[in-house]
Coordinates of C-alpha atoms in Angstrom, one line a residue:
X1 CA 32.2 -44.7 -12.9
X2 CA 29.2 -43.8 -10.4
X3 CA 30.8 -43.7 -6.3
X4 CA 29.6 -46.9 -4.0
X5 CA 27.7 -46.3 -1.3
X6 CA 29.9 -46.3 2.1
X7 CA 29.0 -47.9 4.7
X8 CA 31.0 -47.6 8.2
X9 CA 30.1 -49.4 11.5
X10 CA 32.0 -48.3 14.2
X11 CA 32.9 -51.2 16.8
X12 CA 33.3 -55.1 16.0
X13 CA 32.1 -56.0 19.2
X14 CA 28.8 -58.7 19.2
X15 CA 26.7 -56.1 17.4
X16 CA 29.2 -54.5 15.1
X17 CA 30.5 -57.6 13.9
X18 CA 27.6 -59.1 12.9
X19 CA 25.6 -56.3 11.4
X20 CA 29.3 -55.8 9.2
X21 CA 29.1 -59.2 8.2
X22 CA 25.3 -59.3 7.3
X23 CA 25.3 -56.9 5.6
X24 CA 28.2 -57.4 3.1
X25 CA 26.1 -60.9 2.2
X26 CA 23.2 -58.9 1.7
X27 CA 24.0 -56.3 -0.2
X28 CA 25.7 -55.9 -3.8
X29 CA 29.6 -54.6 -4.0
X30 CA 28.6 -53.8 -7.0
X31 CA 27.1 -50.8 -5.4
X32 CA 28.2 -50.7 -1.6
X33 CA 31.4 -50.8 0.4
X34 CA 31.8 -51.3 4.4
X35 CA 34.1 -50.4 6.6
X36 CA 34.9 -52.0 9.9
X37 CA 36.6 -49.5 12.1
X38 CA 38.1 -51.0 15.6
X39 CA 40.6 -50.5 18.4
X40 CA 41.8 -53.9 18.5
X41 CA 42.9 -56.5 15.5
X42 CA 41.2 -59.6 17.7
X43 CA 37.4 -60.3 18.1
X44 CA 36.8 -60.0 22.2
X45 CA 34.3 -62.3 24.0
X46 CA 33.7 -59.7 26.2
X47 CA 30.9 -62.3 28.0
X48 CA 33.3 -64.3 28.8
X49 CA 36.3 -62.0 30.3
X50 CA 35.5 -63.4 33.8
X51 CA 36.5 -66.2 32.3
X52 CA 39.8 -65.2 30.9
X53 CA 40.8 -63.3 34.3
X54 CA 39.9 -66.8 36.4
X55 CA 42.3 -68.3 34.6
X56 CA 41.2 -69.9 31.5
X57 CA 41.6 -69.7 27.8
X58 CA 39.0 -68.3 25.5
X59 CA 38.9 -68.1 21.6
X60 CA 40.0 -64.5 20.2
X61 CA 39.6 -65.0 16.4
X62 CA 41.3 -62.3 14.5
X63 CA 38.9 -59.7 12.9
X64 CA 40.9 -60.3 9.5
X65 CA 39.9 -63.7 9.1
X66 CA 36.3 -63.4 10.6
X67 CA 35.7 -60.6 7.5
X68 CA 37.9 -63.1 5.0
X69 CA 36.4 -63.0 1.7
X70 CA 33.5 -60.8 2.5
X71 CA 35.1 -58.0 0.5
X72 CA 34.9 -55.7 4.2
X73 CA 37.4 -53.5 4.9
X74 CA 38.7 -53.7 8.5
X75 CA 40.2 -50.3 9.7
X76 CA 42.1 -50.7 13.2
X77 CA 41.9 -47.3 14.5
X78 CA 40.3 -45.7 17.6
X79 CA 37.2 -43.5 16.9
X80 CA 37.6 -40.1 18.0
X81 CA 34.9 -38.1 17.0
X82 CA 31.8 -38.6 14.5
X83 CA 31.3 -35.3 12.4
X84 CA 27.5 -35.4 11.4
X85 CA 27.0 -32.3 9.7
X86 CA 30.4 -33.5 7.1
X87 CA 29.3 -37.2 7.3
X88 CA 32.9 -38.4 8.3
X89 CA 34.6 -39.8 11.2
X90 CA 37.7 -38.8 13.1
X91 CA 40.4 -41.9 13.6
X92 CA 43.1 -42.2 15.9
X93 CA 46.0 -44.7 15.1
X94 CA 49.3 -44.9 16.2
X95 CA 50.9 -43.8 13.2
X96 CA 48.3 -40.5 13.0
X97 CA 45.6 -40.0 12.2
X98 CA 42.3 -39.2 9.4
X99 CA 39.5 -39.1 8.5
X100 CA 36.8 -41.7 6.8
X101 CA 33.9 -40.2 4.9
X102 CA 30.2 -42.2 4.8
X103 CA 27.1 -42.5 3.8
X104 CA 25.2 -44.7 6.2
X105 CA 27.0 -45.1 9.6
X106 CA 26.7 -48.2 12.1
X107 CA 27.3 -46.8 15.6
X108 CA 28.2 -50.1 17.6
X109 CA 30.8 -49.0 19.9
X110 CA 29.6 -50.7 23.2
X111 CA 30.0 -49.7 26.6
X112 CA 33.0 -49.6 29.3
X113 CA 33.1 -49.7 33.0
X114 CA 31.5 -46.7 34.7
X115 CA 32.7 -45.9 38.5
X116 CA 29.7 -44.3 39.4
X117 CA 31.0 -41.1 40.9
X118 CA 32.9 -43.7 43.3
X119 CA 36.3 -42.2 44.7
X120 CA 39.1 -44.6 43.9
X121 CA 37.6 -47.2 41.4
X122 CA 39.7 -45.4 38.3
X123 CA 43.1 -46.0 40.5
X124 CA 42.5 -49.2 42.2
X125 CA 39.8 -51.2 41.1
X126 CA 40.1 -53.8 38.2
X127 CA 37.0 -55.2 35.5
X128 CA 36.6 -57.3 33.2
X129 CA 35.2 -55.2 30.4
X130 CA 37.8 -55.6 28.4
X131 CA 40.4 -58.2 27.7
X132 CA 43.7 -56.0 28.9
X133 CA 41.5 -55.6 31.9
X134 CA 40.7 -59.1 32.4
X135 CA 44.4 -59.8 31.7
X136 CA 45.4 -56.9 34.5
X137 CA 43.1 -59.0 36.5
X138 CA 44.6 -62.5 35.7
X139 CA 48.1 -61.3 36.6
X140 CA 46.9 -59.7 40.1
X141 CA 45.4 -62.8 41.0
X142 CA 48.1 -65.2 39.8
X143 CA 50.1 -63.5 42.3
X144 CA 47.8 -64.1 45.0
X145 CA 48.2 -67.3 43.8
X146 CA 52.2 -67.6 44.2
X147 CA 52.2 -66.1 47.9
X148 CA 49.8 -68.5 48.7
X149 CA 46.4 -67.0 49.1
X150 CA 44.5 -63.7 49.6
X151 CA 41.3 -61.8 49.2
X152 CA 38.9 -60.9 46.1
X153 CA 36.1 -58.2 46.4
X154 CA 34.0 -58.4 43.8
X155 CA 32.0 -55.2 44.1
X156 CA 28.2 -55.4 42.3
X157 CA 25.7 -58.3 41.8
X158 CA 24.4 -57.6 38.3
X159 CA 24.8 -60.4 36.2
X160 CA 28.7 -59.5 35.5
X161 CA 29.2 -59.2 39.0
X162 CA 27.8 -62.9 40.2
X163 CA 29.6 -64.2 37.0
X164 CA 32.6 -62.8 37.8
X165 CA 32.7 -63.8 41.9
X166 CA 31.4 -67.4 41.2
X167 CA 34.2 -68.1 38.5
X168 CA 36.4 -66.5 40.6
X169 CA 35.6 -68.6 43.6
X170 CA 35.5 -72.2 41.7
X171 CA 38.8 -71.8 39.6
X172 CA 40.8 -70.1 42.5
X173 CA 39.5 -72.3 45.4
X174 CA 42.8 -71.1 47.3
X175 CA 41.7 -67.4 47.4
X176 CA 39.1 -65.9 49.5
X177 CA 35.8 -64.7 47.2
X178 CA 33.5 -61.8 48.5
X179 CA 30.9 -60.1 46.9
X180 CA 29.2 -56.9 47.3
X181 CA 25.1 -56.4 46.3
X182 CA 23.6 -53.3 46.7
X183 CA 20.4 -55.2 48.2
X184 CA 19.2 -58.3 48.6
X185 CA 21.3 -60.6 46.6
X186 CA 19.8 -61.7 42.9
X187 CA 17.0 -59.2 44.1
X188 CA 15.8 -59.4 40.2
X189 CA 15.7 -63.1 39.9
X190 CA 12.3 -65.0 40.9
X191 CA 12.5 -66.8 44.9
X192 CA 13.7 -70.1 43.4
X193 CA 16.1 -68.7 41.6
X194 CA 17.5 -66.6 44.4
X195 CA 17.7 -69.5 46.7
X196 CA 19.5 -71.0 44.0
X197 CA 22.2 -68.3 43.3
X198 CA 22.9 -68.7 47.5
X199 CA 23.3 -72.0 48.2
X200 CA 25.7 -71.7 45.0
X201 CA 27.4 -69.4 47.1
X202 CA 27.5 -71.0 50.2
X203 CA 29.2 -74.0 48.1
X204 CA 31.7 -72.0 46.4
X205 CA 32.7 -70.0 49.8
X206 CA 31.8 -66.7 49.1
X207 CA 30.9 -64.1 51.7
X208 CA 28.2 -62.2 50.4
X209 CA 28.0 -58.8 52.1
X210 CA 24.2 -57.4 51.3
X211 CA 22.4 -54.2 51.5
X212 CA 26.0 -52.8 50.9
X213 CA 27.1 -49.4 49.5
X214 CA 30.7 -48.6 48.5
X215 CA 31.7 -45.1 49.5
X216 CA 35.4 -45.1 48.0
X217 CA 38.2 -47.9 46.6
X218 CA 41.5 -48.3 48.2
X219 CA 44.2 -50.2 47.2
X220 CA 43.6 -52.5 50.3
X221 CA 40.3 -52.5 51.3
X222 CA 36.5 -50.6 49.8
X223 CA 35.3 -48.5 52.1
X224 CA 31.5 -49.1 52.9
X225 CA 28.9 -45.7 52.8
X226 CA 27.7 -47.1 56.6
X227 CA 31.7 -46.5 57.4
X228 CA 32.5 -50.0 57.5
X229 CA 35.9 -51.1 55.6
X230 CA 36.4 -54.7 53.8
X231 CA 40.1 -55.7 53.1
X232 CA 40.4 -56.6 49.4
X233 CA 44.0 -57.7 47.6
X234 CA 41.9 -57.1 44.1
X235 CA 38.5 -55.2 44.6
X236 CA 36.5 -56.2 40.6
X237 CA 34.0 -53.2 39.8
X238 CA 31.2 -54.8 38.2
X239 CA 28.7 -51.9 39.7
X240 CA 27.8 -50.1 36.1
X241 CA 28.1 -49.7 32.7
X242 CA 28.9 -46.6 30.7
X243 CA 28.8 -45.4 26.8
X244 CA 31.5 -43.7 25.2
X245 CA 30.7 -39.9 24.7
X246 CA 31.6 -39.7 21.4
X247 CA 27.9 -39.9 20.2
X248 CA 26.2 -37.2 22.8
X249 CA 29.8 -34.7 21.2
X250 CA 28.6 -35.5 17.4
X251 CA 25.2 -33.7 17.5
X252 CA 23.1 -37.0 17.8
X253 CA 20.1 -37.3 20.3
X254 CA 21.2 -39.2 23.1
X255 CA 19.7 -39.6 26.9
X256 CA 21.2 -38.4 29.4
X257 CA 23.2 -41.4 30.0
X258 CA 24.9 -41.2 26.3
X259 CA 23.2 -43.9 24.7
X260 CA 21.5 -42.9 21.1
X261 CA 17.9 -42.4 21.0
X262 CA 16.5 -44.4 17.9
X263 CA 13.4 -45.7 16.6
X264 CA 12.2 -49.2 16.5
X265 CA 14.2 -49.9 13.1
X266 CA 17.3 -49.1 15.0
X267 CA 17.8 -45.3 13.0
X268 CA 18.7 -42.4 14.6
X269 CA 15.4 -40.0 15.1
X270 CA 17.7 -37.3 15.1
X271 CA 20.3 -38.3 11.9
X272 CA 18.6 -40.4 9.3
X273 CA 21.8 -42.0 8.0
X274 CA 23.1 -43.2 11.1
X275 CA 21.9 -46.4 13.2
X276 CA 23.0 -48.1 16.8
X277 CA 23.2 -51.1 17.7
X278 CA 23.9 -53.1 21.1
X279 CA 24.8 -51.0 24.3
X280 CA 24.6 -47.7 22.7
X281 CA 21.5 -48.2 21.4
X282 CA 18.7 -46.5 24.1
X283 CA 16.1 -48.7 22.3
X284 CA 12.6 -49.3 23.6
X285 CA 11.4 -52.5 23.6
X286 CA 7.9 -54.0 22.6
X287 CA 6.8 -53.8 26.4
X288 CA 7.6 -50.3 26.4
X289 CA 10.5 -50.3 28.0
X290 CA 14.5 -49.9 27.8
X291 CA 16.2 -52.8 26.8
X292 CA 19.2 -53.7 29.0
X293 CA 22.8 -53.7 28.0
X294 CA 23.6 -57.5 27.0
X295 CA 24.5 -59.7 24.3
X296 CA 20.7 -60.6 23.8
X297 CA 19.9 -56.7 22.7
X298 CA 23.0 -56.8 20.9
X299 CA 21.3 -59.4 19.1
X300 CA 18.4 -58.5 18.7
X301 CA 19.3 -54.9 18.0
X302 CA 22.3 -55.6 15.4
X303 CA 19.5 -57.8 13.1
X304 CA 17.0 -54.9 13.1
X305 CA 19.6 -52.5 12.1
X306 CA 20.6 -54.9 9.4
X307 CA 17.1 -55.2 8.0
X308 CA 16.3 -51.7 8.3
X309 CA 19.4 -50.8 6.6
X310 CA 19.2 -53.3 3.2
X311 CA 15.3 -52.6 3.5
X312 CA 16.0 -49.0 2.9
X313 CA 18.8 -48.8 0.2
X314 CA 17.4 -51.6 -1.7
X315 CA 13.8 -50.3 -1.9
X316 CA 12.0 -53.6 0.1
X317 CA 9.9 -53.7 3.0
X318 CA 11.2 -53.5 6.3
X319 CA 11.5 -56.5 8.4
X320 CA 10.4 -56.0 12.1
X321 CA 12.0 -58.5 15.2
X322 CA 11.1 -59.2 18.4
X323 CA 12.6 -56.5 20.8
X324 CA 11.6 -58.0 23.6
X325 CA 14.1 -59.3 26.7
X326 CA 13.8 -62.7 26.9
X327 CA 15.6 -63.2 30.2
X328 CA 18.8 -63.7 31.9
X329 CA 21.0 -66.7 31.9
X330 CA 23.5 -66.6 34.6
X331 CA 26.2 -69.3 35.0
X332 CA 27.8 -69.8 38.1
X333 CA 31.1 -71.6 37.3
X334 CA 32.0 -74.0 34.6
X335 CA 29.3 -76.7 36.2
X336 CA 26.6 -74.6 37.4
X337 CA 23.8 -72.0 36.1
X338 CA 20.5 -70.2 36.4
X339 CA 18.0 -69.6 33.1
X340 CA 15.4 -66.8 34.4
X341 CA 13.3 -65.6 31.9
X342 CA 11.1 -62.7 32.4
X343 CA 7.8 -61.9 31.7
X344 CA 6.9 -58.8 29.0
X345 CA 6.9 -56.4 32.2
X346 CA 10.3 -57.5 32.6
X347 CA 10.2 -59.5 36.0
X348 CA 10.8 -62.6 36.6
X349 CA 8.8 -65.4 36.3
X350 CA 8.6 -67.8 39.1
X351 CA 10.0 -70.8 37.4
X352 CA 13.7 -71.2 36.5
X353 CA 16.2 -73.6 35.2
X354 CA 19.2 -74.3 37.7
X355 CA 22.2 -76.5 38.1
X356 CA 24.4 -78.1 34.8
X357 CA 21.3 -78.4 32.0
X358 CA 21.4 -74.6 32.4
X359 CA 25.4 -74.3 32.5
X360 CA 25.2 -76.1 29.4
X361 CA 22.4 -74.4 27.7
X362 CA 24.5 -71.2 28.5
X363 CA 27.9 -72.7 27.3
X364 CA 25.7 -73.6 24.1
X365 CA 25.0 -69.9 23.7
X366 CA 28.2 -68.4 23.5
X367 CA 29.2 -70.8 21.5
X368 CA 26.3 -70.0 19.0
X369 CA 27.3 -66.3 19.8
X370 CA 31.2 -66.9 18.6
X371 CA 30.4 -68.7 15.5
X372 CA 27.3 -66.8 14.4
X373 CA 29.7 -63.7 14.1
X374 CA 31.8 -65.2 10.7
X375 CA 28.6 -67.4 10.1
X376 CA 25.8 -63.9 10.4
X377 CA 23.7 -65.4 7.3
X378 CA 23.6 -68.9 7.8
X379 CA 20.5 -70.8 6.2
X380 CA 19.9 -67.5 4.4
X381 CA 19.5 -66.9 0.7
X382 CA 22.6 -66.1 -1.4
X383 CA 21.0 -63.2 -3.4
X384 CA 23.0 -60.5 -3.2
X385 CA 20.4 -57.5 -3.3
X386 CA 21.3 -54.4 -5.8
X387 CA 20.5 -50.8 -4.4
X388 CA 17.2 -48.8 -5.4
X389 CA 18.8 -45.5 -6.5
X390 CA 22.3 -44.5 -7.2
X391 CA 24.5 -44.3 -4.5
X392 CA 24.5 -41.1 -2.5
X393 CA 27.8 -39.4 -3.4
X394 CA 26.5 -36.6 -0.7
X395 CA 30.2 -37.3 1.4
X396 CA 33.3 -35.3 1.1
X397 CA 35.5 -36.8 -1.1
X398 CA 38.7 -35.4 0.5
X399 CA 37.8 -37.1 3.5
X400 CA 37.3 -40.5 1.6
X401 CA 41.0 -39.5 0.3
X402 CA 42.2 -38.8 3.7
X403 CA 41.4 -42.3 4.6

């Protein structure tokens, strides 16, 4: 009996998950095996972890029965290194540890809160990149809440951070919500937009403190780079994104930022067995330039690397998507929102969509989001595609065994 061929994608975030699930209704188990390998048991919403730390209840379907009957085998385990040169990954899990041998691997492990060099932000700062974090934040807050008030720094005005100090604001109208931009705030949005995004902040009550630099996080208060100081009972970093290092350690090309340079099929150009998707992905888009970390690229980015992948084991032609950034689509509470897109240079155009219509078009697309990660093939053909050639039995077998 000829070995399948092993397939492992690392990370069940938005990219992971679907790129998993697409590819076990794509591909024969008559020839092919996958392996989901993840921290956590629980499928996050990580766009909506503002959400969950303002108070509010958000779907977390278990990873189990989002794979159920897909024939995927889910490994809870942290990833601790990637071996290229042995083809096997190193897992961490409470009980030990081990190793899992592949053939193709799926790097999709996302990206966590960066400080930024920052003094302070590891110690005293919370985020919502994660859903203990969001929790951590959800209990601070709920005992500003008890005492009967307090303050909220929300440090950043990226999409996470106006997100994050808008929901803030509406579903705790008994704190006091402040937010930090580096410049002018929504400096990327078009005029309209950004007239928009203020008068949504002048009706929510937030202070918005511009052309602002944090020197260093303290437990009370963020000190400002001009040598200012803004009290702060819970200061949210939402300044910058980082990748895990896991991938620049393995011997994969990366940038200097850690993300893993790949073509426009989504394949490593150093490691031609191994693929990114979503945030650690450095992909360039059809415009020429980097797409930003979001769940759109993870979109995007997860379906390439799911044609790319059956194109290549089954012998068919490649499939090529859009890689283009579409635009941003902001909400700003549970009644409010801003839909920019963005031309193919990346800036924004000068008409938007405010107000509930685009709170509702964005409501409609995490929704989509959630259900399109157990639903990846919907309206797609059933056929179940066999593999070109025998499956490469090039992996250790020990450290299949191991595992």
């Amino acid at each position: 009996m000829r070995n399948k061929h092993h397939i492992v994608v690392l990370g069940a975030g938005y990219a992971g998950a679907y790129v998993a699930g697409n590819l076990a209704r794509r591909l024969s188990p008559a020839d092919t095996e996958i392996t989901v390998v993840n921290a956590e048991p629980d499928f996050v919403q990580r766009l909506r972890l503002h959400q969950l730390a303002a108070g509010q209840e958000i779907d977390t379907p278990g990873l189990a029965d989002v794979f159920a009957g897909t024939g995927i085998r889910l490994r809870l385990a942290r990833v601790a290194a990637v071996d290229t040169e042995r083809q096997v990954v190193a897992l961490a899990m409470a009980d030990g540890g081990g190793e899992l041998g592949y053939d193709t691997l799926v790097y999709a492990l996302g990206s966590h809160v960066a400080d930024c060099g920052v003094p302070g932000v590891a110690e005293h700062a919370f985020h919502v990149t994660a859903r203990p974090a969001a929790l951590r934040l959800r209990e601070r807050l709920d005992s500003l809440d008890r005492r009967g008030g307090g303050s909220v720094l929300v440090v950043g005005d990226g999409l996470t951070g106006i997100e994050t100090a808008t929901e803030l604001a509406e579903s705790r109208p008994g704190l006091s919500v402040a937010l930090i931009a580096r410049g002018e705030l929504g400096a990327r949005l078009s005029a309209g937009a950004r007239r928009h995004l203020r008068q949504a902040c002048d009706r929510l009550g937030i202070t918005v403190l511009e052309h602002t630099s944090v020197g260093a996080v303290e437990a009370t208060r963020v000190l400002c780079a001009d040598g200012t100081a803004v009290a702060a009972d819970a200061t949210v970093w939402t300044a910058g994104f980082a990748v895990s290092p896991i991938a620049a350690a393995s011997g994969l090309e990366f940038t200097e930022n850690g993300q893993i340079v790949v073509d426009d099929t989504m394949r490593s150009v150093s490691h031609p067995n191994v693929y990114a998707a979503g945030d650690s992905a450095h992909v360039i888009g059809h415009n020429g330039r980097p797409l930003p970390m979001s769940c759109a690229s993870a979109g995007s980015t997860g379906r390439q690397a799911t044609d790319a992948i059956v194109g290549r084991l089954t012998g068919h032609k490649i499939a090529k998507g859009n890689l283009d950034y579409p635009g941003n689509h902001i909400s700003l509470g549970r009644r409010d929102g801003i839909l920019q897109p963005v031309d193919h240079t990346g800036r924004a155009r000068p008409k938007y969509m405010g107000g509930r219509t685009a709170a509702r078009i964005k409501t409609g697309i995490l929704k989509i989001s959630l259900w399109g990660i157990p639903h990846p093939t919907f309206g797609l053909p059933k056929r179940k595609r066999r593999l070109a050639t025998a499956p490469d039995a090039s992996r250790r077998e020990g450290a299949r065994a191991a595992a």
